[in-house]
Coordinates of C-alpha atoms in Angstrom, one line a residue:
M1 CA 50.5 -37.1 -4.3
E2 CA 52.3 -34.8 -1.9
V3 CA 55.7 -33.2 -1.6
W4 CA 57.5 -33.3 1.9
I5 CA 60.3 -30.7 2.4
T6 CA 62.7 -30.7 5.2
K7 CA 62.5 -27.7 7.5
A8 CA 66.3 -26.8 6.7
A9 CA 65.6 -26.8 2.8
Y10 CA 62.4 -24.6 3.2
L11 CA 64.1 -22.1 5.5
D12 CA 67.1 -22.0 3.1
M13 CA 64.7 -21.2 0.1
R14 CA 63.1 -18.4 2.3
A15 CA 66.5 -17.0 3.1
E16 CA 67.5 -16.8 -0.7
N17 CA 64.1 -15.2 -1.5
A18 CA 64.4 -12.6 1.1
Q19 CA 67.9 -11.7 -0.5
Y20 CA 66.3 -10.8 -3.7
P21 CA 62.9 -9.2 -2.8
D22 CA 62.7 -7.2 -6.1
T23 CA 64.2 -9.5 -8.7
E24 CA 63.8 -13.2 -9.5
T25 CA 65.8 -16.0 -7.8
G26 CA 65.5 -19.8 -7.2
G27 CA 67.3 -22.9 -6.3
V28 CA 67.6 -26.6 -7.2
W29 CA 66.1 -29.3 -5.2
L30 CA 67.7 -32.6 -4.2
G31 CA 65.7 -35.6 -2.8
K32 CA 63.8 -38.4 -4.1
F33 CA 60.6 -39.9 -5.3
C34 CA 59.0 -42.7 -2.9
E35 CA 56.0 -44.5 -4.2
D36 CA 53.4 -41.7 -3.9
H37 CA 55.2 -38.7 -2.5
W38 CA 58.4 -36.7 -3.3
I39 CA 60.9 -35.7 -0.4
I40 CA 63.0 -32.6 -0.8
T41 CA 65.9 -33.1 1.3
H42 CA 68.1 -30.2 0.2
N43 CA 68.0 -26.7 -1.4
L44 CA 70.9 -25.6 -3.5
R45 CA 71.3 -21.9 -3.9
P46 CA 71.7 -20.6 -7.5
G47 CA 75.4 -19.6 -7.4
P48 CA 77.6 -16.5 -7.2
A49 CA 77.2 -15.9 -11.0
A50 CA 73.5 -16.3 -11.1
L51 CA 71.5 -13.6 -13.1
H52 CA 68.8 -12.0 -11.0
Q53 CA 66.5 -9.4 -12.7
P54 CA 62.8 -8.3 -12.0
G55 CA 61.3 -10.7 -15.0
C56 CA 64.3 -13.0 -15.4
F57 CA 66.4 -15.4 -13.6
A58 CA 69.3 -17.7 -14.7
Y59 CA 71.3 -20.0 -12.5
D60 CA 75.1 -20.3 -12.4
H61 CA 75.1 -23.6 -13.9
D62 CA 78.8 -24.7 -13.1
Y63 CA 78.3 -23.7 -9.4
V64 CA 74.8 -25.7 -9.0
L65 CA 76.2 -28.8 -10.9
A66 CA 79.4 -28.8 -8.7
Q67 CA 77.2 -28.2 -5.7
A68 CA 74.8 -31.1 -6.6
K69 CA 77.6 -33.6 -7.0
K70 CA 79.1 -32.6 -3.8
Q71 CA 75.9 -32.8 -1.9
I72 CA 74.8 -36.0 -3.5
A73 CA 78.1 -37.7 -2.7
A74 CA 77.6 -36.7 0.9
F75 CA 74.4 -38.3 1.5
Q76 CA 74.1 -41.9 2.8
Q77 CA 70.6 -42.3 1.3
P78 CA 70.3 -42.1 -2.6
V79 CA 69.3 -38.7 -3.7
S80 CA 69.2 -37.0 -7.0
V81 CA 68.2 -33.6 -8.4
I82 CA 64.5 -33.8 -8.3
G83 CA 63.4 -30.4 -9.4
Y84 CA 63.9 -26.7 -9.1
W85 CA 62.1 -23.5 -7.8
H86 CA 62.2 -19.9 -8.8
T87 CA 60.3 -16.5 -8.0
H88 CA 57.8 -14.7 -10.1
T89 CA 57.9 -10.9 -9.4
S90 CA 54.6 -10.8 -11.4
G91 CA 52.9 -12.6 -8.8
R92 CA 51.6 -15.5 -10.8
N93 CA 52.0 -18.8 -9.3
V94 CA 52.2 -20.8 -12.6
S95 CA 54.9 -21.4 -15.0
S96 CA 55.5 -19.0 -17.8
P97 CA 55.8 -19.8 -21.4
G98 CA 59.6 -18.9 -20.8
D99 CA 59.7 -21.6 -18.0
A100 CA 58.7 -24.4 -20.4
P101 CA 62.1 -25.4 -21.8
L102 CA 63.4 -25.7 -18.4
D103 CA 60.5 -27.7 -17.1
E104 CA 61.1 -30.1 -19.9
Q105 CA 64.6 -30.7 -19.1
Y106 CA 63.7 -31.4 -15.5
A107 CA 61.0 -33.6 -16.4
A108 CA 63.0 -35.8 -18.6
L109 CA 65.5 -36.7 -15.8
S110 CA 63.3 -39.2 -14.4
P111 CA 60.3 -41.4 -15.5
D112 CA 58.5 -40.0 -12.4
G113 CA 58.9 -36.4 -13.9
A114 CA 60.2 -33.5 -11.7
L115 CA 59.1 -30.7 -9.4
C116 CA 58.7 -27.3 -10.3
G117 CA 58.2 -24.7 -7.5
I118 CA 56.9 -21.2 -8.0
V119 CA 57.4 -18.5 -5.3
T120 CA 55.3 -15.4 -5.1
N121 CA 55.7 -12.5 -2.7
R122 CA 52.6 -10.4 -3.0
D123 CA 51.0 -11.5 0.2
G124 CA 54.0 -12.9 1.9
F125 CA 56.1 -15.9 0.9
C126 CA 53.9 -18.3 -1.0
L127 CA 55.3 -21.5 -2.7
T128 CA 53.1 -23.6 -5.0
V129 CA 54.5 -26.9 -6.1
Y130 CA 53.8 -28.9 -9.3
Q131 CA 54.8 -32.4 -10.7
V132 CA 56.0 -31.8 -14.2
E133 CA 55.8 -34.7 -16.6
L134 CA 56.3 -35.2 -20.3
P135 CA 54.6 -34.6 -22.7
L136 CA 54.7 -31.3 -20.8
R137 CA 52.0 -31.1 -18.2
Y138 CA 51.7 -29.9 -14.8
K139 CA 49.9 -31.3 -11.6
K140 CA 49.6 -29.0 -8.5
I141 CA 50.7 -31.1 -5.4
N142 CA 50.2 -30.4 -1.7
L143 CA 53.2 -29.4 0.3
I144 CA 54.3 -30.6 3.7
I145 CA 56.9 -29.0 5.8
M146 CA 58.8 -31.6 7.8
E147 CA 60.2 -31.1 11.3
D148 CA 63.9 -31.9 11.1

């Protein structure tokens, strides 16, 4: 199992992360699941009303939902919301107990589950990606950055 991410989506994540070096932030991934790999085509920013704190983060849900609908309608190939990512200022690259409710919501979107990305910054930008399935379980998967 692998995750392929477009270079544009990856660089957009890095830019969002750089904007909030001391607080948590994140984004929502659009893409699709194809046989034995995930493809992340687009990163959606968390929105102007997102909450960014050192140990807590919350999306601007109305903004993200509107952006997701707009982006999905613009793609010629079918894509959908396939997961999300967020930073952990603690440096831990695993989901915390507080992440579990959101992980379950995303995993319920598809029979294939969803993706959850955790970014840590202790030794530079480091993205760890998990496939999340129900009942709630996590499988770490390899990330490949595609050339656009």
